[in-house]
Amino acid sequence: MIDRHTQKHKSGDMVRNMVYTLLKHLACMELVCKLVAANQSMRSTTNLLIINLAAADLLFVVFCVPFTAVDYVLPEWPFGEYWCKFVQYMIVVTAHASAYTLVLMSLDRFLAVVHPITSMSIRTERNASL
């Protein structure tokens, strides 16, 4: 049988691990953005799509994971109706953004491999940032 002290200790470890993971993810995202922003040669269509995917993942980690974890632990939603709708909206938006970015990355790689010369006019920084 687990006593309350052990249960609180495990909950504290879980929260600490979630915060550590979130901070690590934020640091990695910041590093990637600074690297691409600082180096003009790093601004390729692939890297811009990678940044978009990282931003969608970051939004998911910030707005969805903690609240979903709380929803699983507590018997009812403690954050109110507006925040419930916002979190559900963010789950859908970040999932779609990640999926569409992966599709665009696949299309970009397909064009680069199958039509390397003719696709150079399509695979531009401007088009990737749209």
PDB file of C-alpha atoms in Angstrom:
ATOM      1  CA  MET A   1       0.000   0.000   0.000  1.00  0.00           C
ATOM      2  CA  ILE A   2       1.281   3.469  -0.928  1.00  0.00           C
ATOM      3  CA  ASP A   3       1.123   6.097   1.773  1.00  0.00           C
ATOM      4  CA  ARG A   4       0.374   9.774   1.142  1.00  0.00           C
ATOM      5  CA  HIS A   5       4.018  10.834   1.534  1.00  0.00           C
ATOM      6  CA  THR A   6       5.146   8.469  -1.220  1.00  0.00           C
ATOM      7  CA  GLN A   7       2.293   9.537  -3.470  1.00  0.00           C
ATOM      8  CA  LYS A   8       3.122  13.261  -3.012  1.00  0.00           C
ATOM      9  CA  HIS A   9       6.797  12.496  -3.688  1.00  0.00           C
ATOM     10  CA  LYS A  10       5.917  10.752  -6.972  1.00  0.00           C
ATOM     11  CA  SER A  11       3.649  13.639  -7.985  1.00  0.00           C
ATOM     12  CA  GLY A  12       6.424  16.113  -7.252  1.00  0.00           C
ATOM     13  CA  ASP A  13       8.843  14.073  -9.364  1.00  0.00           C
ATOM     14  CA  MET A  14       6.362  14.023 -12.229  1.00  0.00           C
ATOM     15  CA  VAL A  15       5.871  17.794 -12.138  1.00  0.00           C
ATOM     16  CA  ARG A  16       9.613  18.387 -11.856  1.00  0.00           C
ATOM     17  CA  ASN A  17      10.250  16.133 -14.868  1.00  0.00           C
ATOM     18  CA  MET A  18       7.561  17.909 -16.899  1.00  0.00           C
ATOM     19  CA  VAL A  19       9.019  21.329 -16.094  1.00  0.00           C
ATOM     20  CA  TYR A  20      12.541  20.120 -16.898  1.00  0.00           C
ATOM     21  CA  THR A  21      11.368  18.700 -20.245  1.00  0.00           C
ATOM     22  CA  LEU A  22       9.530  21.918 -21.085  1.00  0.00           C
ATOM     23  CA  LEU A  23      12.572  24.067 -20.294  1.00  0.00           C
ATOM     24  CA  LYS A  24      14.830  21.774 -22.305  1.00  0.00           C
ATOM     25  CA  HIS A  25      12.451  21.966 -25.264  1.00  0.00           C
ATOM     26  CA  LEU A  26      12.317  25.769 -25.024  1.00  0.00           C
ATOM     27  CA  ALA A  27      16.119  25.988 -24.959  1.00  0.00           C
ATOM     28  CA  CYS A  28      16.454  23.741 -28.008  1.00  0.00           C
ATOM     29  CA  MET A  29      13.827  25.714 -29.910  1.00  0.00           C
ATOM     30  CA  GLU A  30      15.566  28.984 -29.077  1.00  0.00           C
ATOM     31  CA  LEU A  31      18.910  27.573 -30.196  1.00  0.00           C
ATOM     32  CA  VAL A  32      17.541  26.405 -33.553  1.00  0.00           C
ATOM     33  CA  CYS A  33      15.834  29.759 -34.211  1.00  0.00           C
ATOM     34  CA  LYS A  34      18.940  31.759 -33.309  1.00  0.00           C
ATOM     35  CA  LEU A  35      21.127  29.538 -35.479  1.00  0.00           C
ATOM     36  CA  VAL A  36      18.919  29.924 -38.536  1.00  0.00           C
ATOM     37  CA  ALA A  37      18.383  33.654 -37.941  1.00  0.00           C
ATOM     38  CA  ALA A  38      22.113  34.339 -37.520  1.00  0.00           C
ATOM     39  CA  ASN A  39      23.293  32.438 -40.603  1.00  0.00           C
ATOM     40  CA  GLN A  40      21.935  33.502 -43.984  1.00  0.00           C
ATOM     41  CA  SER A  41      23.197  30.238 -45.472  1.00  0.00           C
ATOM     42  CA  MET A  42      21.004  28.270 -43.055  1.00  0.00           C
ATOM     43  CA  ARG A  43      17.781  29.803 -44.412  1.00  0.00           C
ATOM     44  CA  SER A  44      16.737  27.038 -46.743  1.00  0.00           C
ATOM     45  CA  THR A  45      13.224  25.823 -47.342  1.00  0.00           C
ATOM     46  CA  THR A  46      13.947  22.692 -45.340  1.00  0.00           C
ATOM     47  CA  ASN A  47      15.253  24.632 -42.339  1.00  0.00           C
ATOM     48  CA  LEU A  48      12.302  27.030 -42.401  1.00  0.00           C
ATOM     49  CA  LEU A  49       9.942  24.059 -42.392  1.00  0.00           C
ATOM     50  CA  ILE A  50      11.903  22.513 -39.525  1.00  0.00           C
ATOM     51  CA  ILE A  51      11.490  25.752 -37.546  1.00  0.00           C
ATOM     52  CA  ASN A  52       7.752  25.715 -38.285  1.00  0.00           C
ATOM     53  CA  LEU A  53       7.519  22.115 -37.080  1.00  0.00           C
ATOM     54  CA  ALA A  54       9.496  22.979 -33.946  1.00  0.00           C
ATOM     55  CA  ALA A  55       7.199  25.946 -33.240  1.00  0.00           C
ATOM     56  CA  ALA A  56       4.084  23.772 -33.606  1.00  0.00           C
ATOM     57  CA  ASP A  57       5.613  21.169 -31.291  1.00  0.00           C
ATOM     58  CA  LEU A  58       6.560  23.854 -28.792  1.00  0.00           C
ATOM     59  CA  LEU A  59       3.029  25.249 -28.738  1.00  0.00           C
ATOM     60  CA  PHE A  60       1.732  21.737 -28.218  1.00  0.00           C
ATOM     61  CA  VAL A  61       4.098  21.151 -25.302  1.00  0.00           C
ATOM     62  CA  VAL A  62       3.252  24.493 -23.675  1.00  0.00           C
ATOM     63  CA  PHE A  63      -0.514  24.631 -24.175  1.00  0.00           C
ATOM     64  CA  CYS A  64      -1.618  21.010 -24.403  1.00  0.00           C
ATOM     65  CA  VAL A  65       0.551  18.602 -22.448  1.00  0.00           C
ATOM     66  CA  PRO A  66       0.350  20.174 -18.969  1.00  0.00           C
ATOM     67  CA  PHE A  67      -3.393  20.750 -19.122  1.00  0.00           C
ATOM     68  CA  THR A  68      -4.088  17.302 -20.512  1.00  0.00           C
ATOM     69  CA  ALA A  69      -2.007  15.806 -17.693  1.00  0.00           C
ATOM     70  CA  VAL A  70      -4.023  17.775 -15.134  1.00  0.00           C
ATOM     71  CA  ASP A  71      -7.233  16.634 -16.829  1.00  0.00           C
ATOM     72  CA  TYR A  72      -6.186  12.992 -16.415  1.00  0.00           C
ATOM     73  CA  VAL A  73      -5.228  13.438 -12.761  1.00  0.00           C
ATOM     74  CA  LEU A  74      -8.201  15.466 -11.502  1.00  0.00           C
ATOM     75  CA  PRO A  75     -11.817  14.312 -11.640  1.00  0.00           C
ATOM     76  CA  GLU A  76     -13.030  17.573 -13.236  1.00  0.00           C
ATOM     77  CA  TRP A  77     -11.580  20.457 -15.271  1.00  0.00           C
ATOM     78  CA  PRO A  78     -10.349  23.166 -12.851  1.00  0.00           C
ATOM     79  CA  PHE A  79      -9.473  25.933 -15.354  1.00  0.00           C
ATOM     80  CA  GLY A  80     -12.888  27.107 -16.555  1.00  0.00           C
ATOM     81  CA  GLU A  81     -14.857  26.865 -19.770  1.00  0.00           C
ATOM     82  CA  TYR A  82     -12.808  29.391 -21.803  1.00  0.00           C
ATOM     83  CA  TRP A  83      -9.502  27.688 -21.062  1.00  0.00           C
ATOM     84  CA  CYS A  84     -11.063  24.285 -21.862  1.00  0.00           C
ATOM     85  CA  LYS A  85     -12.084  25.519 -25.310  1.00  0.00           C
ATOM     86  CA  PHE A  86      -8.711  27.203 -25.856  1.00  0.00           C
ATOM     87  CA  VAL A  87      -6.726  24.070 -24.967  1.00  0.00           C
ATOM     88  CA  GLN A  88      -8.914  21.923 -27.246  1.00  0.00           C
ATOM     89  CA  TYR A  89      -8.456  24.486 -30.034  1.00  0.00           C
ATOM     90  CA  MET A  90      -4.673  24.456 -29.556  1.00  0.00           C
ATOM     91  CA  ILE A  91      -4.573  20.655 -29.650  1.00  0.00           C
ATOM     92  CA  VAL A  92      -6.320  20.652 -33.036  1.00  0.00           C
ATOM     93  CA  VAL A  93      -4.330  23.577 -34.471  1.00  0.00           C
ATOM     94  CA  THR A  94      -0.919  22.261 -33.418  1.00  0.00           C
ATOM     95  CA  ALA A  95      -1.740  18.755 -34.680  1.00  0.00           C
ATOM     96  CA  HIS A  96      -2.789  20.145 -38.063  1.00  0.00           C
ATOM     97  CA  ALA A  97       0.222  22.474 -38.239  1.00  0.00           C
ATOM     98  CA  SER A  98       2.584  19.567 -37.540  1.00  0.00           C
ATOM     99  CA  ALA A  99       0.877  17.298 -40.065  1.00  0.00           C
ATOM    100  CA  TYR A 100       0.778  19.922 -42.824  1.00  0.00           C
ATOM    101  CA  THR A 101       4.395  20.874 -42.182  1.00  0.00           C
ATOM    102  CA  LEU A 102       5.446  17.229 -42.536  1.00  0.00           C
ATOM    103  CA  VAL A 103       3.489  17.034 -45.799  1.00  0.00           C
ATOM    104  CA  LEU A 104       5.247  20.173 -47.071  1.00  0.00           C
ATOM    105  CA  MET A 105       8.626  18.765 -46.027  1.00  0.00           C
ATOM    106  CA  SER A 106       7.860  15.577 -47.970  1.00  0.00           C
ATOM    107  CA  LEU A 107       6.796  17.591 -51.014  1.00  0.00           C
ATOM    108  CA  ASP A 108       9.933  19.735 -50.757  1.00  0.00           C
ATOM    109  CA  ARG A 109      12.170  16.642 -50.626  1.00  0.00           C
ATOM    110  CA  PHE A 110      10.258  15.040 -53.510  1.00  0.00           C
ATOM    111  CA  LEU A 111      10.749  18.122 -55.688  1.00  0.00           C
ATOM    112  CA  ALA A 112      14.407  18.381 -54.703  1.00  0.00           C
ATOM    113  CA  VAL A 113      15.107  14.760 -55.661  1.00  0.00           C
ATOM    114  CA  VAL A 114      12.842  14.186 -58.660  1.00  0.00           C
ATOM    115  CA  HIS A 115      12.942  17.678 -60.236  1.00  0.00           C
ATOM    116  CA  PRO A 116      16.106  19.319 -58.856  1.00  0.00           C
ATOM    117  CA  ILE A 117      16.576  22.002 -61.530  1.00  0.00           C
ATOM    118  CA  THR A 118      12.998  22.961 -62.347  1.00  0.00           C
ATOM    119  CA  SER A 119      11.954  23.042 -58.688  1.00  0.00           C
ATOM    120  CA  MET A 120      14.550  25.662 -57.728  1.00  0.00           C
ATOM    121  CA  SER A 121      12.148  28.433 -58.713  1.00  0.00           C
ATOM    122  CA  ILE A 122       9.372  26.891 -56.570  1.00  0.00           C
ATOM    123  CA  ARG A 123      11.450  25.885 -53.533  1.00  0.00           C
ATOM    124  CA  THR A 124      12.350  29.423 -52.435  1.00  0.00           C
ATOM    125  CA  GLU A 125      12.651  31.013 -49.013  1.00  0.00           C
ATOM    126  CA  ARG A 126       9.703  33.239 -49.801  1.00  0.00           C
ATOM    127  CA  ASN A 127       7.426  30.333 -50.701  1.00  0.00           C
ATOM    128  CA  ALA A 128       8.500  28.356 -47.635  1.00  0.00           C
ATOM    129  CA  SER A 129       7.720  31.254 -45.334  1.00  0.00           C
ATOM    130  CA  LEU A 130       4.201  31.613 -46.739  1.00  0.00           C
TER     131      LEU A 130
END
